[in-house]
Coordinates of C-alpha atoms in Angstrom, one line a residue:
M1 CA -7.4 -66.2 42.8
N2 CA -5.4 -68.7 41.1
K3 CA -3.7 -68.3 37.8
K4 CA -6.3 -69.7 35.6
V5 CA -8.9 -67.3 37.2
K6 CA -6.4 -64.5 36.8
F7 CA -5.9 -65.3 33.1
K8 CA -9.4 -65.5 32.4
V9 CA -10.0 -62.0 33.8
I10 CA -7.0 -60.6 31.6
I11 CA -8.7 -62.2 28.6
S12 CA -12.2 -61.0 29.4
F13 CA -10.9 -57.2 29.8
I14 CA -8.8 -57.6 26.9
L15 CA -11.8 -58.8 24.6
F16 CA -14.0 -55.8 26.2
L17 CA -11.2 -53.6 25.1
F18 CA -11.5 -54.8 21.6
C19 CA -15.0 -54.3 21.2
V20 CA -14.7 -50.6 22.5
P21 CA -13.6 -49.2 19.2
V22 CA -16.6 -50.3 17.2
T23 CA -18.2 -47.0 18.1
A24 CA -15.0 -45.3 17.3
L25 CA -14.6 -42.7 14.3
E26 CA -11.9 -44.8 12.7
L27 CA -10.9 -48.5 13.7
V28 CA -7.1 -49.6 13.2
F29 CA -6.0 -53.3 12.8
S30 CA -2.5 -54.1 12.6
L31 CA -0.7 -57.3 12.4
T32 CA 2.9 -57.8 12.7
P33 CA 5.0 -61.2 12.4
E34 CA 8.1 -60.7 13.8
L35 CA 11.7 -62.2 14.6
A36 CA 12.8 -61.7 17.9
F37 CA 16.5 -61.2 19.3
P38 CA 16.7 -61.6 23.1
F39 CA 20.3 -60.9 23.2
L40 CA 19.6 -58.1 25.6
T41 CA 18.6 -60.7 28.6
K42 CA 20.8 -61.1 31.5
G43 CA 22.8 -64.4 31.4
L44 CA 23.3 -64.7 27.8
D45 CA 23.0 -68.4 28.0
K46 CA 19.3 -68.5 28.7
Y47 CA 18.2 -68.4 25.1
A48 CA 19.2 -69.1 21.5
T49 CA 19.9 -66.1 19.4
T50 CA 16.7 -65.7 17.4
G51 CA 13.0 -66.4 18.1
Y52 CA 9.7 -65.6 16.6
G53 CA 6.2 -64.4 17.1
G54 CA 3.9 -61.5 16.5
M55 CA 1.7 -58.8 17.8
L56 CA -1.7 -57.9 16.7
K57 CA -3.1 -54.6 17.5
T58 CA -6.5 -53.1 17.4
G59 CA -7.3 -49.5 18.1
V60 CA -9.2 -46.1 17.8
T61 CA -8.3 -42.8 16.8
P62 CA -10.1 -40.2 19.2
I63 CA -8.0 -37.2 17.8
D64 CA -5.9 -36.7 15.0
Y65 CA -2.7 -38.8 14.9
L66 CA -3.2 -40.6 18.0
T67 CA -4.4 -44.1 18.3
V68 CA -5.2 -45.9 21.4
G69 CA -6.3 -49.6 21.9
T70 CA -5.5 -53.0 22.9
T71 CA -2.7 -55.3 21.8
A72 CA -2.0 -59.2 22.0
G73 CA 0.8 -61.4 20.7
F74 CA 2.6 -64.6 20.9
F75 CA 6.3 -65.2 20.9
S76 CA 8.2 -68.5 20.9
I77 CA 11.7 -67.9 22.4
P78 CA 14.0 -71.1 21.8
K79 CA 16.2 -72.1 25.0
Q80 CA 20.1 -72.3 24.6
S81 CA 21.0 -75.8 23.7
S82 CA 23.0 -77.9 26.6
S83 CA 23.6 -81.5 27.8
K84 CA 21.9 -80.9 30.9
F85 CA 18.4 -80.2 29.0
D86 CA 16.3 -83.3 29.3
T87 CA 15.1 -84.1 25.6
E88 CA 11.6 -84.4 27.1
L89 CA 11.9 -81.0 28.3
S90 CA 10.3 -78.2 26.2
K91 CA 12.9 -76.5 24.1
N92 CA 11.0 -73.1 23.8
V93 CA 9.5 -70.7 26.1
F94 CA 6.2 -69.2 24.9
F95 CA 5.1 -65.9 25.8
V96 CA 1.7 -64.4 25.4
P97 CA 1.5 -60.7 26.0
L98 CA -1.8 -58.7 26.5
G99 CA -2.3 -55.1 27.2
L100 CA -2.8 -51.5 25.9
N101 CA -1.3 -49.5 23.2
V102 CA -1.0 -45.7 22.5
G103 CA 0.5 -44.6 19.4
T104 CA 0.9 -42.1 16.7
Q105 CA 1.3 -41.7 13.5
Y106 CA 2.7 -39.1 11.0
Y107 CA 2.7 -38.5 7.1
P108 CA 5.6 -36.6 6.0
V109 CA 4.6 -37.3 2.4
S110 CA 1.7 -38.5 1.0
R111 CA 2.6 -42.4 0.8
L112 CA 4.8 -42.5 3.9
E113 CA 3.4 -43.3 7.1
L114 CA 5.7 -42.9 10.1
T115 CA 4.6 -44.4 13.4
A116 CA 5.6 -44.7 17.1
S117 CA 4.0 -46.4 19.9
L118 CA 4.2 -47.5 23.7
S119 CA 2.4 -50.6 24.9
G120 CA 2.1 -52.8 28.0
G121 CA 0.4 -55.1 30.5
F122 CA 0.6 -58.4 31.7
S123 CA 1.7 -61.7 29.9
L124 CA 2.1 -65.3 30.5
A125 CA 5.5 -67.3 30.0
I126 CA 4.6 -71.2 29.4
S127 CA 7.4 -73.8 29.4
D128 CA 7.4 -77.3 30.6
K129 CA 3.9 -77.1 31.6
Q130 CA 4.7 -74.5 34.2
T131 CA 3.5 -70.8 33.6
H132 CA 4.6 -67.7 35.1
E133 CA 2.8 -64.1 35.3
Q134 CA 4.8 -61.2 34.6
P135 CA 4.7 -57.5 33.3
W136 CA 5.8 -56.4 30.1
Y137 CA 6.2 -53.3 28.2
R138 CA 7.3 -52.5 24.4
A139 CA 8.5 -49.3 22.7
E140 CA 7.8 -49.4 18.9
A141 CA 8.6 -47.4 15.6
G142 CA 7.8 -48.2 12.1
A143 CA 7.6 -47.0 8.7
A144 CA 4.9 -48.1 5.9
F145 CA 4.0 -47.5 2.5
R146 CA 0.3 -46.8 1.9
I147 CA -1.1 -48.7 -0.8
N148 CA -4.4 -46.7 -0.3
P149 CA -6.2 -44.9 2.4
S150 CA -7.1 -48.0 4.1
F151 CA -4.2 -50.3 3.7
S152 CA -0.4 -50.2 4.3
I153 CA 2.6 -52.4 4.5
G154 CA 5.7 -51.5 6.5
L155 CA 8.7 -52.5 8.8
N156 CA 8.8 -52.3 12.6
V157 CA 11.4 -52.3 15.1
S158 CA 10.7 -52.7 18.7
W159 CA 12.5 -52.9 22.1
T160 CA 10.5 -55.5 23.9
D161 CA 10.7 -56.4 27.7
F162 CA 9.2 -59.3 29.7
Q163 CA 9.9 -58.9 33.4
Y164 CA 10.4 -61.6 36.2
N165 CA 8.7 -60.8 39.7
S166 CA 9.2 -57.1 39.2
W167 CA 8.4 -54.1 37.0
F168 CA 12.2 -53.4 36.1
K169 CA 15.7 -54.7 36.4
N170 CA 14.8 -58.2 36.4
P171 CA 13.9 -59.3 32.6
L172 CA 12.9 -62.9 31.9
M173 CA 13.3 -62.0 28.5
Q174 CA 14.6 -58.9 26.7
G175 CA 15.6 -57.7 23.2
I176 CA 15.0 -56.5 20.0
T177 CA 12.0 -57.4 17.4
A178 CA 11.6 -56.7 13.7
G179 CA 8.9 -57.4 11.5
I180 CA 6.6 -56.7 8.6
S181 CA 3.4 -54.6 9.6
F182 CA 0.2 -55.1 7.8
T183 CA -2.3 -52.1 8.9
Y184 CA -6.0 -51.9 7.9
R185 CA -7.9 -48.7 9.1
Y186 CA -11.7 -48.6 8.8
D187 CA -13.6 -45.5 8.9
T188 CA -17.1 -45.9 10.6
R189 CA -18.1 -42.4 9.4
K190 CA -18.7 -42.3 5.6
S191 CA -16.6 -40.2 3.2
S192 CA -18.1 -38.3 0.4
G193 CA -14.6 -38.4 -1.3
S194 CA -14.8 -34.7 -1.7
V195 CA -13.4 -31.5 -0.5
S196 CA -15.8 -28.5 0.0
A197 CA -15.7 -24.7 1.2
T198 CA -18.3 -22.5 2.9
V199 CA -17.9 -19.0 3.7
D200 CA -18.3 -16.6 6.9
Y201 CA -18.7 -13.0 6.0
D202 CA -17.6 -10.1 8.3
D203 CA -19.6 -7.7 6.2
N204 CA -21.1 -7.1 2.7
V205 CA -18.6 -5.9 0.2
F206 CA -18.3 -2.2 -0.4
P207 CA -17.8 -1.7 -4.1
L208 CA -16.0 1.6 -3.1
L209 CA -13.3 -0.2 -1.7
Y210 CA -13.0 -2.9 -4.2
T211 CA -9.1 -2.5 -4.7
V212 CA -8.6 -3.0 -0.8
Y213 CA -10.2 -6.6 -0.6
K214 CA -6.9 -7.7 -2.5
E215 CA -5.2 -7.7 0.5
N216 CA -7.8 -7.1 3.5
S217 CA -10.0 -10.0 4.2
F218 CA -13.8 -9.5 4.4
G219 CA -14.6 -13.0 5.6
T220 CA -13.5 -16.5 6.1
I221 CA -13.3 -19.6 3.9
N222 CA -13.6 -22.8 5.6
I223 CA -12.4 -25.9 4.0
S224 CA -13.7 -29.3 4.9
N225 CA -12.1 -32.4 4.0
D226 CA -14.3 -35.5 3.6
E227 CA -11.9 -37.3 1.5
T228 CA -11.1 -40.8 2.3
A229 CA -7.5 -39.5 4.0
E230 CA -5.7 -36.3 4.6
I231 CA -5.2 -33.8 1.9
K232 CA -2.0 -31.8 1.4
N233 CA -0.8 -28.8 -0.4
V234 CA -4.0 -27.3 -0.4
R235 CA -4.5 -24.0 -2.2
V236 CA -7.4 -21.9 -2.2
Y237 CA -8.6 -19.5 -4.7
V238 CA -11.6 -17.0 -5.6
R239 CA -13.2 -16.1 -8.6
A240 CA -16.4 -14.2 -9.7
Q241 CA -16.7 -14.2 -13.5
D242 CA -16.5 -10.6 -14.8
Y243 CA -16.6 -9.0 -11.3
T244 CA -13.1 -10.3 -10.7
A245 CA -9.9 -9.3 -12.5
S246 CA -8.0 -12.5 -11.4
E247 CA -8.1 -15.8 -9.6
L248 CA -6.7 -14.8 -6.7
E249 CA -5.0 -17.3 -3.8
C250 CA -6.4 -16.9 -0.9
G251 CA -4.3 -18.9 1.3
H252 CA -2.2 -22.3 1.2
I253 CA -2.6 -25.1 3.7
S254 CA 0.0 -27.6 4.1
N255 CA -2.4 -30.5 5.6
I256 CA -5.8 -31.1 6.5
P257 CA -6.6 -34.4 8.4
K258 CA -9.6 -36.5 7.2
H259 CA -12.9 -35.1 8.4
K260 CA -11.2 -31.8 9.6
S261 CA -11.4 -28.4 8.5
A262 CA -9.2 -25.5 8.0
S263 CA -9.6 -21.8 7.3
V264 CA -8.1 -19.3 5.2
P265 CA -8.9 -15.4 4.8
L266 CA -11.3 -14.6 2.4
I267 CA -10.2 -11.9 -0.3
A268 CA -10.5 -11.2 -3.7
D269 CA -9.2 -9.3 -6.8
F270 CA -12.4 -7.3 -7.8
S271 CA -12.5 -5.6 -11.0
D272 CA -14.2 -2.3 -11.5
S273 CA -17.3 -3.9 -13.0
I274 CA -18.2 -4.4 -9.2
L275 CA -19.0 -0.6 -9.2
Q276 CA -22.0 -1.1 -11.3
F277 CA -23.9 -2.1 -8.1
T278 CA -26.5 1.0 -7.7
E279 CA -28.5 -1.2 -5.1
N280 CA -27.6 -4.0 -2.6
G281 CA -27.0 -7.0 -4.6
Q282 CA -25.2 -10.4 -4.6
I283 CA -22.3 -11.9 -6.8
P284 CA -22.0 -15.7 -7.7
A285 CA -18.7 -16.6 -7.0
E286 CA -16.7 -20.0 -6.8
V287 CA -14.0 -21.2 -4.3
V288 CA -11.5 -23.3 -6.2
I289 CA -9.4 -25.7 -4.1
N290 CA -6.2 -27.5 -5.4
Y291 CA -5.1 -30.3 -3.3
E292 CA -3.0 -33.7 -3.3
L293 CA -4.6 -36.8 -2.0
L294 CA -1.8 -39.6 -1.6
G295 CA 0.3 -37.8 -4.2
Q296 CA -2.3 -37.3 -6.6
K297 CA -3.5 -33.6 -7.6
R298 CA -7.1 -32.9 -7.5
T299 CA -9.3 -29.8 -7.8
A300 CA -12.8 -29.1 -5.8
V301 CA -15.0 -26.0 -6.7
S302 CA -17.5 -25.0 -4.2
Q303 CA -20.3 -22.1 -5.4
I304 CA -20.7 -19.3 -2.9
I305 CA -22.7 -16.0 -3.2
I306 CA -21.0 -12.5 -2.0
P307 CA -23.5 -10.1 -0.6
V308 CA -22.6 -6.4 -1.9
Y309 CA -23.7 -3.1 -0.7
N310 CA -24.4 -0.3 -3.3
R311 CA -21.4 1.6 -4.6
N312 CA -22.2 5.0 -2.8
Q313 CA -22.2 3.3 0.8
M314 CA -19.7 3.3 3.4
R315 CA -19.2 3.4 7.1
W316 CA -17.2 6.1 9.2
A317 CA -15.4 3.3 11.0
D318 CA -12.2 4.6 9.4
P319 CA -12.6 8.3 7.8
A320 CA -9.6 7.6 5.6
V321 CA -12.1 5.4 3.5
L322 CA -13.2 8.8 2.0
A323 CA -9.8 8.8 0.1
S324 CA -11.3 6.1 -2.1
L325 CA -14.0 8.7 -3.5
V326 CA -11.4 11.3 -3.8
S327 CA -10.5 10.7 -7.8
A328 CA -7.9 13.1 -9.3
S329 CA -8.0 11.3 -12.6
S330 CA -11.8 11.0 -13.5
Q331 CA -12.3 12.6 -16.9
E332 CA -15.1 15.0 -15.4
V333 CA -12.9 16.4 -12.5
M334 CA -10.1 16.8 -14.9
E335 CA -11.7 18.8 -17.6
F336 CA -13.4 20.9 -15.0
S337 CA -10.2 21.5 -12.9
K338 CA -7.9 22.2 -15.9
S339 CA -10.5 24.8 -17.4
L340 CA -10.5 26.6 -14.0
V341 CA -6.8 26.5 -13.7
G342 CA -6.4 27.5 -17.2
I343 CA -8.4 30.8 -16.3
G344 CA -6.2 31.1 -13.3
R345 CA -2.8 31.1 -15.3
R346 CA -4.2 33.9 -17.4
Y347 CA -4.8 36.0 -14.4
L348 CA -2.0 34.7 -12.3
R349 CA -0.5 37.3 -9.8
T350 CA 3.1 36.3 -9.7
G351 CA 4.0 37.6 -6.7
L352 CA 1.1 35.7 -4.7
N353 CA 1.3 32.0 -3.8
Q354 CA 0.3 30.0 -6.8
N355 CA -1.4 27.2 -5.0
M356 CA -3.5 29.5 -3.2
Q357 CA -4.7 31.3 -6.2
F358 CA -5.3 28.0 -8.0
A359 CA -7.4 27.0 -5.1
M360 CA -9.5 30.2 -5.4
Y361 CA -10.1 29.3 -8.8
L362 CA -11.4 25.9 -8.0
F363 CA -13.3 26.8 -4.9
E364 CA -15.0 29.7 -6.7
G365 CA -15.4 27.7 -9.8
M366 CA -17.7 25.2 -8.0
R367 CA -19.7 27.9 -6.2
I368 CA -20.2 29.8 -10.0
A369 CA -21.1 26.5 -11.5
G370 CA -23.9 26.4 -9.2
I371 CA -22.8 23.5 -6.9
Q372 CA -24.8 24.0 -3.5
Y373 CA -24.3 22.6 0.1
E374 CA -27.7 20.5 0.5
T375 CA -28.1 18.0 3.5
D376 CA -28.5 14.7 2.6
S377 CA -32.1 14.0 4.1
S378 CA -31.7 9.9 4.5
T379 CA -28.2 10.1 5.8
P380 CA -27.3 13.5 6.9
Y381 CA -23.5 14.4 7.6
G382 CA -24.0 15.0 11.3
P383 CA -25.2 11.8 12.8
S384 CA -23.9 9.5 10.2
H385 CA -20.2 10.3 10.3
I386 CA -20.4 10.1 14.2
D387 CA -22.3 6.6 14.4
T388 CA -19.6 4.1 12.9
A389 CA -22.3 1.5 12.6
V390 CA -24.3 3.5 10.2
L391 CA -24.3 3.2 6.4
D392 CA -23.5 6.4 5.0
Y393 CA -24.2 7.4 1.4
L394 CA -21.7 9.5 -0.2
Q395 CA -21.5 10.9 -3.8
Y396 CA -18.8 10.5 -6.4
P397 CA -17.2 13.6 -7.7
Y398 CA -19.0 13.3 -10.8
Q399 CA -22.4 12.7 -8.9
T400 CA -21.8 16.0 -7.1
M401 CA -21.2 17.6 -10.5
Q402 CA -24.1 16.2 -12.2
Y403 CA -26.6 16.9 -9.4
K404 CA -25.0 20.1 -8.8
S405 CA -25.5 19.8 -4.9
G406 CA -24.3 17.5 -2.1
D407 CA -23.8 17.4 1.7
I408 CA -20.9 18.8 3.2
D409 CA -18.7 15.7 2.8
D410 CA -19.8 15.3 -0.8
L411 CA -18.8 18.9 -1.6
G412 CA -15.5 18.2 0.2
I413 CA -14.8 15.1 -1.8
L414 CA -15.1 17.0 -4.9
L415 CA -13.0 20.0 -3.8
M416 CA -10.2 17.6 -3.0
S417 CA -10.6 15.7 -6.2
L418 CA -9.9 19.0 -8.1
L419 CA -7.0 19.7 -5.9
Q420 CA -5.4 16.8 -6.2
S421 CA -5.9 16.6 -10.1
V422 CA -3.8 19.7 -10.5
G423 CA -1.1 18.7 -8.2
I424 CA -2.1 20.3 -5.0
Q425 CA -1.9 18.0 -1.9
A426 CA -5.0 18.1 0.1
S427 CA -6.4 16.6 3.3
F428 CA -9.5 16.8 5.4
I429 CA -10.8 17.5 9.2
A430 CA -14.1 15.8 9.6
T431 CA -15.8 17.6 12.9
Q432 CA -18.9 17.4 14.5
D433 CA -20.8 20.1 12.4
D434 CA -18.4 20.7 9.3
F435 CA -16.2 19.1 6.7
I436 CA -13.0 21.2 6.4
V437 CA -10.8 20.5 3.4
L438 CA -7.2 21.7 3.7
F439 CA -4.8 22.3 0.9
N440 CA -0.9 22.6 0.9
T441 CA 0.3 25.9 -0.1
E442 CA 3.9 24.5 -0.2
I443 CA 5.1 27.6 1.7
D444 CA 7.7 26.8 4.1
S445 CA 7.0 27.9 7.8
A446 CA 10.0 30.0 8.1
H447 CA 8.5 32.1 5.3
A448 CA 5.1 32.6 6.5
S449 CA 5.6 36.2 7.4
S450 CA 6.2 37.0 3.8
Y451 CA 2.6 35.9 3.1
F452 CA 0.7 36.2 6.1
N453 CA 0.2 38.7 9.0
G454 CA 0.8 36.2 11.8
D455 CA -0.4 32.5 12.2
D456 CA -4.1 33.1 13.1
H457 CA -5.3 32.1 9.7
I458 CA -2.8 29.2 8.9
I459 CA -1.9 25.8 10.1
V460 CA 1.7 24.3 10.0
L461 CA 1.5 20.5 9.5
E462 CA 4.5 18.1 10.0
D463 CA 5.6 18.5 6.6
D464 CA 6.4 21.9 8.0
N465 CA 4.5 23.7 5.3
I466 CA 1.7 25.9 5.6
W467 CA -1.9 24.8 4.9
I468 CA -5.0 26.6 4.4
P469 CA -8.4 25.1 5.7
L470 CA -11.5 25.8 4.0
S471 CA -15.0 25.1 5.4
M472 CA -17.6 23.3 3.3
K473 CA -20.7 24.6 5.2
V474 CA -20.2 27.9 3.9
L475 CA -19.3 27.3 0.5
G476 CA -21.9 29.6 -0.7
E477 CA -20.0 32.7 1.2
G478 CA -16.9 32.5 -0.9
F479 CA -13.3 31.6 -0.3
I480 CA -12.2 34.2 2.4
N481 CA -15.5 33.5 4.3
S482 CA -14.8 29.9 3.8
W483 CA -11.1 30.0 5.1
Y484 CA -11.8 32.1 8.2
K485 CA -14.8 30.2 9.1
A486 CA -12.9 27.0 8.8
M487 CA -10.0 28.6 11.2
E488 CA -12.7 29.4 13.9
E489 CA -14.0 25.9 14.0
I490 CA -10.3 24.4 14.4
N491 CA -9.6 26.8 17.0
I492 CA -12.7 26.1 18.9
I493 CA -12.0 22.3 18.5
I494 CA -8.4 23.0 19.8
Q495 CA -9.7 25.0 23.0
T496 CA -12.6 22.8 23.8
E497 CA -10.4 19.5 23.1
Q498 CA -13.3 18.1 20.9
E499 CA -12.6 15.0 19.1
Y500 CA -12.0 15.2 15.3
Y501 CA -10.6 13.1 12.5
F502 CA -7.8 14.4 10.3
V503 CA -7.0 12.4 7.0
G504 CA -4.2 13.2 4.4
I505 CA -5.3 12.1 1.2
A506 CA -1.9 11.3 -0.1
D507 CA -1.4 8.8 3.0
A508 CA -4.8 7.4 3.1
W509 CA -4.5 6.4 -0.8
T510 CA -1.7 3.9 0.3
Y511 CA -4.4 2.1 2.1
Y512 CA -7.8 3.3 0.3
P513 CA -6.7 3.5 -3.4
P514 CA -9.1 6.0 -5.5
A515 CA -12.3 3.9 -6.7
G516 CA -11.7 6.4 -10.1
F517 CA -15.5 5.6 -10.8
T518 CA -17.0 7.6 -13.8
S519 CA -20.3 7.9 -15.4
G520 CA -18.8 7.9 -18.9
E521 CA -21.4 10.6 -19.7
N522 CA -20.9 14.5 -20.5
V523 CA -21.0 16.1 -17.3
S524 CA -20.2 19.9 -18.2
L525 CA -20.7 22.7 -15.9
S526 CA -21.1 26.2 -17.6
I527 CA -19.0 29.0 -16.1
S528 CA -17.8 32.4 -17.4
E529 CA -14.4 33.3 -17.4
K530 CA -15.0 36.9 -16.3
T531 CA -17.2 36.0 -13.5
V532 CA -14.6 33.7 -12.1
S533 CA -11.7 35.9 -12.7
D534 CA -13.7 39.1 -11.0
T535 CA -14.8 36.9 -7.9
V536 CA -11.1 35.5 -7.7
E537 CA -9.8 39.1 -8.0
T538 CA -11.9 40.2 -5.0
D539 CA -10.7 37.2 -3.0
I540 CA -7.4 38.3 -3.7
V541 CA -7.9 42.1 -2.7
R542 CA -9.4 41.1 0.5
Y543 CA -6.5 38.5 1.3
I544 CA -4.2 41.3 0.5
T545 CA -6.2 43.7 2.8
A546 CA -6.3 41.2 5.5
E547 CA -2.8 39.9 5.4
F548 CA -0.6 42.2 3.8
G549 CA -2.4 45.6 4.7
P550 CA -1.3 45.7 8.6
Q551 CA 2.2 44.8 7.2
I552 CA 2.1 47.8 4.7
T553 CA 0.5 50.2 7.3
A554 CA 3.4 49.2 9.8
I555 CA 6.1 50.2 7.4
Q556 CA 4.6 53.3 6.0
N557 CA 4.2 54.4 9.9
R558 CA 8.0 53.6 10.3
I559 CA 8.7 55.9 7.5
K560 CA 6.7 58.7 8.8
N561 CA 8.1 58.5 12.3
E562 CA 11.7 57.4 11.6
G563 CA 12.3 59.1 8.6
A564 CA 12.6 57.8 4.7
S565 CA 15.5 55.4 4.1
A566 CA 16.4 52.9 1.3
G567 CA 16.0 50.2 3.8
L568 CA 12.6 50.9 4.6
Y569 CA 11.5 51.6 1.0
N570 CA 12.7 48.3 0.1
Q571 CA 10.8 46.5 2.5
L572 CA 7.5 48.4 1.5
G573 CA 8.3 47.8 -2.0
M574 CA 8.7 43.9 -1.2
L575 CA 5.5 43.6 0.6
Y576 CA 3.8 45.3 -2.6
V577 CA 5.5 42.9 -5.0
R578 CA 4.5 40.0 -2.6
A579 CA 0.7 41.2 -2.7
G580 CA 1.0 41.5 -6.6
M581 CA 0.8 45.1 -6.4
Y582 CA 3.4 46.1 -8.8
S583 CA 2.2 49.6 -9.9
N584 CA 2.7 50.6 -6.1
A585 CA 6.0 48.8 -5.8
V586 CA 7.4 50.6 -8.7
P587 CA 7.4 54.3 -7.4
V588 CA 8.6 53.1 -3.8
F589 CA 11.6 51.5 -5.3
Q590 CA 12.6 54.4 -7.5
L591 CA 12.8 56.5 -4.5
A592 CA 15.0 54.1 -3.2
V593 CA 17.2 54.2 -6.1
K594 CA 17.6 58.0 -5.9
M595 CA 19.0 57.1 -2.3
G596 CA 21.7 54.8 -4.1
S597 CA 20.0 51.4 -3.5
T598 CA 21.3 48.5 -6.0
T599 CA 18.7 46.4 -4.2
A600 CA 16.0 48.7 -5.4
M601 CA 17.6 48.7 -9.1
N602 CA 17.6 45.0 -9.0
N603 CA 13.9 44.7 -7.8
L604 CA 12.8 47.0 -10.6
G605 CA 14.6 44.7 -13.0
N606 CA 12.9 41.8 -11.8
I607 CA 9.5 43.2 -12.0
A608 CA 10.1 44.6 -15.5
S609 CA 11.3 41.1 -16.1
L610 CA 8.0 39.3 -14.5
Q611 CA 6.1 41.8 -16.6
K612 CA 8.1 40.4 -19.6
N613 CA 9.7 44.0 -20.6
Y614 CA 13.0 42.3 -21.1
E615 CA 14.6 45.7 -22.6
E616 CA 13.7 47.7 -19.5
A617 CA 15.0 44.9 -17.2
V618 CA 18.3 44.9 -18.8
V619 CA 18.9 48.7 -18.4
W620 CA 18.4 48.2 -14.7
Y621 CA 20.4 45.1 -14.1
K622 CA 23.3 46.9 -16.2
K623 CA 22.9 50.0 -13.6
V624 CA 23.5 47.6 -10.8
L625 CA 26.6 46.2 -12.3
E626 CA 27.7 49.8 -13.2
V627 CA 27.9 50.6 -9.3
D628 CA 28.5 47.1 -8.1
P629 CA 30.2 45.0 -10.6
D630 CA 30.5 41.9 -8.4
N631 CA 26.9 41.6 -7.8
E632 CA 26.1 37.9 -8.5
S633 CA 22.2 38.1 -8.3
A634 CA 22.2 41.2 -10.9
K635 CA 24.9 39.0 -13.0
A636 CA 22.4 36.0 -13.0
N637 CA 19.2 38.0 -13.9
L638 CA 21.1 39.8 -16.6
N639 CA 21.9 36.4 -18.2
R640 CA 18.7 35.1 -17.9
V641 CA 17.1 38.2 -19.6
M642 CA 19.4 38.2 -22.3
S643 CA 18.6 34.6 -23.1
E644 CA 15.1 35.4 -23.3
L645 CA 15.7 38.3 -25.6
E646 CA 17.7 36.0 -27.7
N647 CA 15.1 33.5 -27.8

């Protein structure tokens, strides 16, 4: 193949490559007039200092920031002047490079384009009617100002190498070029000149969890850039009129190339207006997109529809979700709990645990008010809480009070709301067949023996406090039966290693804050103070009999078998005090006083003080100090009682 044929083949190949980009997404044409400085060529006397020429590149962008295509050029390099040159000989060497080009472009700021590329191929060198074929290659870098998305002007610098009869280490011409580039980009795909958003939802929105969606996504927002160039500093917001409390930023994207998409999580700052959805529905909303196009700030708004479940629906995928239904501050709950605790304060036994007594009043108050366990026919507790895919229907506390009935989880939600509203920590265990509410007595486990006969009926949690469980399944059987039934259920679960869920309400609220939904209506429950107090008194007697009775009997047997002593009388008297049986404690302490016990004297003073019999208390504390002037307990008690008398 002669030189002319080879050259024709190369030209045909280049023309073919120039035609390929017509079907591409974006065509790139770049013309760069250049000055050439061939000072790197071996043999410094070959060429003059400066030549001139230029390169034409065309390409396609198959992926972001990458351009591939063809390149061609022409350079005229003057020979070095010398007397040995004939005037008829050409004074220039002409180079015609043809080849392929691979480049990349980057936009650090909107108007600035930085480029880098590598190119190479075959070239012709022509001088004095002689031609020579040789490989060539070139490394190029540039910076350009973007006048608009299609056209830019910049400065380019390259290292260019035309070899001679080899690929490397034998340059015919080698040097630096510099020039001004003119680049035009033609997008074969039409641009609408806009930015839009679509949304993929993970699930419908649960109104019950409306506060959670501020930090937890319920879908994905897809931002599509159909502008004429890449967009920068993209910020995405969601708003839904009265259903959102603020226009919340969902995410920030630094850059989205043209014709590309990017995603941010869908979050929203819903307001409590969303709790008005009593049926499944839809919320009209907007995705607001703020962005920059070549330094200009723009805003686009896309309309979306947010699907919403009704306010009573939830799934048991995470049982802690129930904490959102436990409302300690709703008006109905607070009015009911305060009225019951108010009764409890009037009949409070100071020797017994206060939290336990208040829990009795709240539990029995629910029962006496007529609130009953009734299985939800459409979504019963049993199968619904086991299958995490099922949508369960749960009642807010005010609804259980209003309907005076509910499934066992509904009853548990109301009881936990009542407990939390008066400052008693609550938690729950969801078993296969029961819903068990636990409350914190705040009794340290080290003092368990002072209140309970063993640990058969108590639970000690990580806080080292004693918690009492209550079964909602037997609400109608009263506090004590509910307590013991719950313990039976828990023991069976532990022994058979069944699966169950335990949730502490205070901890769960950190993830699922209470919805606090209220009807705004007057939901009053009629209760009789006498009926409630009598019922709780029965519970207390049963509790004392079960938990203190065996201990009292044991001490009485010791007195009978070992003989009377001040120490045993004091132990027996303290058991009566803890049980709130002051009338039984006084004569026992008096027997110990006859044996010279200052401890018994002090205890009689304490009983008198608890019963607000301050004058009698003073007498007993002074008797202690007559026998034991350094008794610190008697001194402190005397000062306290004297202060009460003065007031």
